[in-house]
Amino acid sequence: MEQSRSSSSQIEPPTYGKYITILTIDGGGIRGIIPAFILEFLESQLQELDGEDVRLADYFDVIGGTSTGGLVTAMLTAPDEHNRPLFAAKDIKPFYLDHCPQIFPQNSGLLGSIESASNLVIGPKYDGKYLHGILREKLGETRLGKTLTNVVIPTFDIKHLQPTIFSSYEVKKIPYLDARLSDICIGTSAAPTYLPPYKFSNQGREFNLVDGGMAANNPTLVAINQVSKQVMDGNPDFSSINPMDFRRFLVISIGTGSEKKEQPYDADKAAKWGSLFGWLKQGDSVPLVDVFQQASSDMVDYHISVVFQALNCKIRNYLRIQDDTLKGTAASVDVATEENLDNLVDIGQHLLDQPESGVNWETGQTVTSENGGEKNNKCGLEMTKSYSKT
């Protein structure tokens, strides 16, 4: 990988390199603005190393994303007319700032609050029409099997009550998974109470999808498992790799932030909510969805952290970048006011300069990592240099 890969149409299989490189992005609605800053920084560093035409899809064997992270994944990996990524990382933030106010139109005043509460009873908060239209416009007819590197996007099928993982590794063996990226992105972002479930058919298979965050809001473990499955299935691209040899993995997992340190809920408050409605509406949040998604993200981080620590890896194999200090509307998935969007921009910029952190699993609080708290941008740069030299 030392030479520029700007002319490559697809990434070389890991057989040609020392490591399996994985990038994942969590779900989180408009908070997708936060990882956009990390991605733009990483791509800019790779461009300094290998030339301005390179893109993140040239370096990662797998890019995975859930919900809003699934949308970002599609943007980074869908090909344009020249068979290069449709979006550069620097284009993601402007996309969110331009389109989120139309995806999540804000109702102001007392009537707006009444209408918002009413929608939680009679249907989702938003109809999703603008989101569906812009995804179909940008992604067109491109299907999963045409992405420029391997893609993993979790969804949840409410008809079968089980996850459906759209993996480009699987499309040859399971042809009905080779769906349009626009359909996959609409499905994985269909967050309950916010956007309507999405139904479509592909090659005779019907899908009834809701937000992939119901199964894997942090898709990192799903992405790793897809690679391990390819090893076990005898994929020749992985002929030199043991399925459990995590020392061959380099993983960057990017969260979309949470308000964990603010501790917005407790048992005393929740006991007074009583009916289901209380779990569906507390200020700008939906506690039931928050609980599912936070639990999913943290369990994945916990599992992967323990595995890599147990292997006593000699290099940095796993980097989780997350901000657990969001407050108020910044922690929402849909408050697309100009003020909140500007706030999320500031949070994304600030996160790059924060020291690397981890979770104290006894308290749930984020603490500075034991390595001395090197900044996220420096940690990410160290790993991208490893990618460039593989």
Coordinates of C-alpha atoms in Angstrom, one line a residue:
M1 CA 0.0 0.0 0.0
E2 CA 3.0 2.3 -0.1
Q3 CA 2.2 3.4 -3.6
S4 CA -0.8 5.7 -4.4
R5 CA -4.0 3.8 -5.0
S6 CA -5.8 6.6 -6.6
S7 CA -6.2 4.7 -9.9
S8 CA -7.5 1.5 -8.2
S9 CA -11.1 0.7 -8.7
Q10 CA -11.4 -1.6 -5.7
I11 CA -9.3 -2.4 -2.7
E12 CA -6.9 -5.3 -2.9
P13 CA -7.9 -8.3 -0.7
P14 CA -6.1 -8.6 2.7
T15 CA -4.0 -11.5 1.3
Y16 CA -1.9 -8.7 -0.2
G17 CA -1.4 -6.8 3.0
K18 CA -0.4 -7.5 6.6
Y19 CA -3.7 -6.4 8.2
I20 CA -7.4 -6.5 7.7
T21 CA -8.6 -2.9 8.0
I22 CA -12.1 -2.1 9.3
L23 CA -13.9 1.2 9.6
T24 CA -17.3 1.5 11.3
I25 CA -19.7 4.3 12.0
D26 CA -22.6 4.1 14.6
G27 CA -26.1 5.2 14.2
G28 CA -27.4 8.5 15.6
G29 CA -29.5 10.5 13.1
I30 CA -28.2 14.1 12.7
R31 CA -25.3 13.3 15.0
G32 CA -23.7 11.7 11.9
I33 CA -22.2 15.2 11.7
I34 CA -19.8 14.2 14.5
P35 CA -18.1 11.3 12.8
A36 CA -18.0 13.3 9.6
F37 CA -15.1 15.4 11.1
I38 CA -13.2 12.3 12.1
L39 CA -13.6 10.8 8.6
E40 CA -12.5 14.0 6.9
F41 CA -9.4 14.2 9.1
L42 CA -8.4 10.6 8.4
E43 CA -8.9 10.9 4.7
S44 CA -6.9 14.2 4.6
Q45 CA -4.0 12.4 6.4
L46 CA -4.1 9.6 3.9
Q47 CA -4.0 12.1 1.0
E48 CA -0.9 13.7 2.5
L49 CA 0.7 10.3 2.5
D50 CA -0.5 8.9 -0.9
G51 CA -1.9 11.8 -3.0
E52 CA -5.0 14.0 -3.1
D53 CA -7.0 11.5 -5.2
V54 CA -7.1 8.7 -2.6
R55 CA -10.2 8.0 -0.6
L56 CA -11.1 6.0 2.5
A57 CA -12.5 3.2 0.4
D58 CA -9.0 2.6 -1.0
Y59 CA -7.7 1.6 2.4
F60 CA -10.3 -0.3 4.3
D61 CA -11.1 -3.9 3.6
V62 CA -14.5 -3.4 5.2
I63 CA -16.6 -0.3 5.9
G64 CA -19.7 -0.8 8.1
G65 CA -22.4 1.5 9.3
T66 CA -25.8 1.4 11.0
S67 CA -28.6 3.8 10.4
T68 CA -27.0 7.2 9.8
G69 CA -23.7 5.4 9.7
G70 CA -25.1 3.1 7.0
L71 CA -25.8 6.2 4.9
V72 CA -22.2 7.5 5.5
T73 CA -20.9 4.0 4.5
A74 CA -22.8 4.1 1.2
M75 CA -21.6 7.7 0.5
L76 CA -18.0 6.6 1.0
T77 CA -18.2 3.4 -1.1
A78 CA -20.7 3.9 -3.9
P79 CA -19.0 4.4 -7.3
D80 CA -19.4 7.5 -9.5
E81 CA -19.3 7.4 -13.3
H82 CA -15.5 7.1 -13.1
N83 CA -15.7 4.2 -10.6
R84 CA -14.3 6.3 -7.8
P85 CA -16.2 7.0 -4.5
L86 CA -19.3 9.1 -5.1
F87 CA -18.5 11.3 -2.0
A88 CA -15.2 12.4 -0.5
A89 CA -15.1 12.4 3.3
K90 CA -15.1 16.2 3.3
D91 CA -18.5 16.1 1.5
I92 CA -20.4 14.4 4.3
K93 CA -20.7 17.3 6.7
P94 CA -22.1 19.7 4.1
F95 CA -24.6 16.9 3.0
Y96 CA -25.9 16.7 6.6
L97 CA -26.1 20.5 7.0
D98 CA -27.9 20.9 3.7
H99 CA -30.4 18.1 4.0
C100 CA -31.2 17.4 7.7
P101 CA -33.5 20.4 8.1
Q102 CA -35.7 18.9 5.3
I103 CA -35.4 15.3 6.6
F104 CA -36.4 16.4 10.1
P105 CA -38.5 19.5 9.7
Q106 CA -38.9 21.3 13.0
N107 CA -42.3 22.3 14.3
S108 CA -42.0 25.3 16.6
G109 CA -44.3 26.7 19.4
L110 CA -47.1 25.1 21.3
L111 CA -48.9 23.7 18.3
G112 CA -45.7 22.1 17.1
S113 CA -45.2 20.4 20.4
I114 CA -48.8 19.1 20.4
E115 CA -48.4 17.8 16.8
S116 CA -45.1 16.1 17.6
A117 CA -46.6 14.4 20.6
S118 CA -49.7 13.4 18.6
N119 CA -47.5 11.8 15.9
L120 CA -46.0 9.5 18.4
V121 CA -49.5 8.1 19.0
I122 CA -50.8 7.9 15.4
G123 CA -47.6 7.4 13.5
P124 CA -43.9 8.2 13.2
K125 CA -42.7 11.7 13.8
Y126 CA -41.6 12.2 10.2
D127 CA -42.9 10.8 7.0
G128 CA -39.5 10.1 5.5
K129 CA -40.4 11.3 2.0
Y130 CA -37.5 13.8 1.7
L131 CA -35.0 11.3 3.0
H132 CA -36.2 8.6 0.6
G133 CA -36.1 11.0 -2.3
I134 CA -32.6 12.3 -1.6
L135 CA -31.1 8.9 -1.1
R136 CA -32.6 7.6 -4.4
E137 CA -31.4 10.7 -6.2
K138 CA -27.8 10.4 -4.9
L139 CA -27.4 6.7 -4.9
G140 CA -29.4 5.9 -8.0
E141 CA -29.6 2.3 -9.0
T142 CA -26.3 1.3 -7.5
R143 CA -26.5 -2.0 -5.7
L144 CA -24.6 -3.5 -2.8
G145 CA -22.4 -5.7 -5.0
K146 CA -21.0 -2.6 -6.8
T147 CA -19.4 -0.8 -3.8
L148 CA -15.7 0.0 -4.1
T149 CA -14.8 -2.0 -1.0
N150 CA -16.7 -4.5 1.2
V151 CA -19.7 -3.0 3.0
V152 CA -21.6 -4.3 6.0
I153 CA -24.9 -2.6 6.9
P154 CA -27.2 -4.1 9.7
T155 CA -30.9 -3.7 9.6
F156 CA -33.8 -5.4 11.5
D157 CA -36.7 -7.2 9.8
I158 CA -39.8 -6.8 11.9
K159 CA -41.7 -9.4 10.0
H160 CA -39.2 -12.1 10.7
L161 CA -38.1 -10.5 14.0
Q162 CA -34.4 -10.9 13.3
P163 CA -31.5 -8.9 12.0
T164 CA -30.8 -8.7 8.2
I165 CA -27.2 -8.0 7.5
F166 CA -26.5 -6.5 4.1
S167 CA -23.0 -7.6 3.4
S168 CA -21.2 -7.3 0.1
Y169 CA -19.4 -10.5 1.1
E170 CA -22.6 -12.4 0.9
V171 CA -24.2 -11.2 -2.3
K172 CA -22.8 -14.0 -4.6
K173 CA -24.1 -16.7 -2.2
I174 CA -27.3 -14.9 -1.3
P175 CA -28.4 -12.9 -4.4
Y176 CA -31.4 -11.2 -2.9
L177 CA -29.1 -9.3 -0.6
D178 CA -27.8 -7.5 -3.6
A179 CA -30.3 -4.7 -3.2
R180 CA -30.1 -1.1 -4.2
L181 CA -28.0 0.9 -1.7
S182 CA -30.8 3.5 -1.4
D183 CA -33.3 0.8 -0.3
I184 CA -30.7 -0.5 2.2
C185 CA -30.0 3.0 3.6
I186 CA -33.7 3.8 3.9
G187 CA -34.2 0.5 5.8
T188 CA -31.3 0.8 8.2
S189 CA -32.3 4.4 9.1
A190 CA -36.0 3.8 9.7
A191 CA -35.8 4.5 13.5
P192 CA -39.0 3.5 15.3
T193 CA -41.1 6.5 16.3
Y194 CA -39.1 8.8 14.1
L195 CA -39.4 7.3 10.6
P196 CA -41.8 4.7 9.1
P197 CA -40.6 1.1 8.6
Y198 CA -39.6 0.4 5.0
K199 CA -40.9 -2.4 2.8
F200 CA -39.3 -3.4 -0.5
S201 CA -38.7 -6.6 -2.5
N202 CA -35.6 -7.8 -4.3
Q203 CA -35.2 -10.9 -6.3
G204 CA -38.3 -12.5 -4.8
R205 CA -37.4 -11.7 -1.2
E206 CA -39.6 -9.2 0.8
F207 CA -37.9 -7.0 3.4
N208 CA -39.8 -5.2 6.2
L209 CA -37.1 -3.1 7.8
V210 CA -36.5 -0.8 10.7
D211 CA -33.4 0.9 12.1
G212 CA -30.4 -1.4 12.3
G213 CA -29.7 0.1 15.7
M214 CA -32.4 -2.2 17.1
A215 CA -29.8 -5.0 16.5
A216 CA -26.4 -3.4 16.2
N217 CA -26.2 0.4 16.7
N218 CA -22.4 -0.1 16.8
P219 CA -21.7 -2.3 13.8
T220 CA -18.1 -3.1 14.6
L221 CA -18.7 -6.7 15.8
V222 CA -20.9 -7.4 12.9
A223 CA -18.2 -6.3 10.5
I224 CA -15.5 -8.4 12.3
N225 CA -17.8 -11.4 12.3
Q226 CA -18.4 -11.1 8.5
V227 CA -14.6 -11.3 8.0
S228 CA -14.3 -14.3 10.3
K229 CA -17.1 -16.0 8.4
Q230 CA -15.3 -15.5 5.2
V231 CA -12.2 -17.1 6.7
M232 CA -14.3 -20.1 7.9
D233 CA -16.0 -20.4 4.5
G234 CA -12.7 -20.7 2.7
N235 CA -12.7 -17.4 0.9
P236 CA -9.2 -17.4 -0.9
D237 CA -8.8 -13.7 -0.1
F238 CA -8.3 -14.8 3.5
S239 CA -6.2 -17.9 2.9
S240 CA -3.4 -16.8 5.3
I241 CA -5.6 -15.7 8.1
N242 CA -6.9 -17.6 11.2
P243 CA -10.6 -16.7 11.9
M244 CA -9.9 -15.7 15.5
D245 CA -6.5 -14.0 14.9
F246 CA -7.7 -10.5 15.9
R247 CA -4.0 -9.4 15.9
R248 CA -4.4 -9.2 12.1
F249 CA -7.3 -6.6 12.5
L250 CA -6.9 -2.9 12.5
V251 CA -10.2 -1.3 13.6
I252 CA -11.5 2.2 13.9
S253 CA -14.9 2.5 15.4
I254 CA -16.5 5.9 15.4
G255 CA -19.5 6.8 17.6
T256 CA -22.0 9.6 17.1
G257 CA -22.0 10.7 20.8
S258 CA -24.3 10.3 23.7
E259 CA -25.3 12.1 26.9
K260 CA -24.2 9.3 29.3
K261 CA -22.4 11.7 31.6
E262 CA -25.5 13.8 31.9
Q263 CA -27.4 10.8 33.2
P264 CA -30.7 12.0 31.8
Y265 CA -32.8 9.1 33.2
D266 CA -33.0 7.2 36.5
A267 CA -35.3 4.5 38.0
D268 CA -37.2 7.0 40.1
K269 CA -38.1 9.1 37.1
A270 CA -38.9 6.1 34.9
A271 CA -41.2 4.6 37.5
K272 CA -43.4 7.7 37.2
W273 CA -43.6 7.4 33.5
G274 CA -46.1 4.6 33.9
S275 CA -47.5 4.0 30.4
L276 CA -45.6 3.3 27.3
F277 CA -46.0 6.9 26.2
G278 CA -43.6 8.1 29.0
W279 CA -40.9 5.8 27.5
L280 CA -41.6 7.3 24.0
K281 CA -41.3 11.0 24.9
Q282 CA -39.1 12.8 27.3
G283 CA -38.1 16.3 26.1
D284 CA -36.4 15.8 22.8
S285 CA -35.6 12.2 23.5
V286 CA -37.2 8.8 23.1
P287 CA -35.9 6.8 26.2
L288 CA -36.9 3.4 24.8
V289 CA -34.9 3.9 21.7
D290 CA -32.0 5.5 23.6
V291 CA -31.7 2.5 25.9
F292 CA -31.7 0.0 23.1
Q293 CA -29.1 1.8 21.0
Q294 CA -26.8 2.7 23.9
A295 CA -26.9 -0.8 25.3
S296 CA -26.1 -2.2 21.8
S297 CA -23.2 0.2 21.2
D298 CA -21.6 -0.3 24.7
M299 CA -21.8 -4.1 24.7
V300 CA -20.0 -4.2 21.3
D301 CA -17.3 -1.8 22.6
Y302 CA -16.9 -3.8 25.8
H303 CA -16.6 -7.1 24.0
I304 CA -14.0 -5.9 21.4
S305 CA -12.0 -4.0 24.0
V306 CA -11.7 -7.2 26.2
V307 CA -10.7 -9.4 23.2
F308 CA -7.9 -7.0 22.0
Q309 CA -6.6 -6.6 25.6
A310 CA -6.6 -10.3 26.1
L311 CA -4.5 -10.8 22.9
N312 CA -1.9 -8.3 24.4
C313 CA -1.5 -6.8 20.9
K314 CA 1.9 -5.1 20.4
I315 CA 0.4 -2.4 18.1
R316 CA -2.8 -0.3 18.4
N317 CA -5.4 -2.6 16.9
Y318 CA -8.6 -1.0 18.0
L319 CA -9.6 2.6 18.4
R320 CA -13.0 3.7 19.6
I321 CA -13.7 7.4 19.1
Q322 CA -16.8 8.5 21.1
D323 CA -18.0 11.6 23.0
D324 CA -20.2 10.8 26.0
T325 CA -20.6 14.4 27.1
L326 CA -23.4 15.6 24.9
K327 CA -26.0 17.8 26.5
G328 CA -29.7 18.6 25.8
T329 CA -30.6 18.8 22.1
A330 CA -27.1 17.9 21.0
A331 CA -27.9 14.3 22.1
S332 CA -31.1 14.2 20.0
V333 CA -31.2 12.4 16.7
D334 CA -33.6 14.8 15.0
V335 CA -33.4 18.4 16.3
A336 CA -32.2 19.9 13.0
T337 CA -32.4 23.6 14.0
E338 CA -29.6 25.8 12.8
E339 CA -28.4 26.3 16.4
N340 CA -28.2 22.6 17.1
L341 CA -26.5 21.8 13.8
D342 CA -23.9 24.5 14.5
N343 CA -23.4 22.9 18.0
L344 CA -22.8 19.5 16.5
V345 CA -20.2 21.0 14.2
D346 CA -18.4 22.4 17.2
I347 CA -18.6 19.0 19.0
G348 CA -17.1 17.2 16.0
Q349 CA -14.3 19.7 15.7
H350 CA -13.6 19.5 19.4
L351 CA -13.6 15.6 19.5
L352 CA -10.6 15.5 17.2
D353 CA -8.5 17.3 19.9
Q354 CA -9.8 15.2 22.8
P355 CA -7.6 12.6 24.5
E356 CA -8.2 9.0 23.6
S357 CA -10.7 7.5 26.1
G358 CA -12.3 4.3 27.2
V359 CA -15.2 3.2 29.3
N360 CA -15.0 2.3 33.0
W361 CA -17.4 -0.6 32.9
E362 CA -18.2 -0.4 36.6
T363 CA -19.5 3.2 36.4
G364 CA -20.3 3.5 32.7
Q365 CA -18.3 6.7 32.5
T366 CA -15.8 7.6 29.9
V367 CA -12.2 8.0 31.2
T368 CA -8.9 8.9 29.7
S369 CA -7.1 5.8 28.4
E370 CA -4.2 4.2 30.2
N371 CA -1.8 5.1 27.3
G372 CA -1.5 8.6 28.6
G373 CA -4.4 10.2 26.8
E374 CA -3.0 10.8 23.3
K375 CA -5.4 12.8 21.2
N376 CA -7.9 11.1 18.9
N377 CA -6.4 12.8 15.9
K378 CA -2.9 11.5 16.8
C379 CA -4.2 8.0 17.4
G380 CA -6.1 8.0 14.2
L381 CA -3.0 9.3 12.3
E382 CA -0.9 6.5 13.7
M383 CA -3.3 3.9 12.5
T384 CA -3.7 5.5 9.0
K385 CA 0.1 5.4 8.6
S386 CA -0.2 1.6 9.3
Y387 CA -2.8 1.4 6.6
S388 CA -0.6 3.2 4.1
K389 CA 2.3 0.9 4.7
T390 CA 0.5 -2.4 4.7

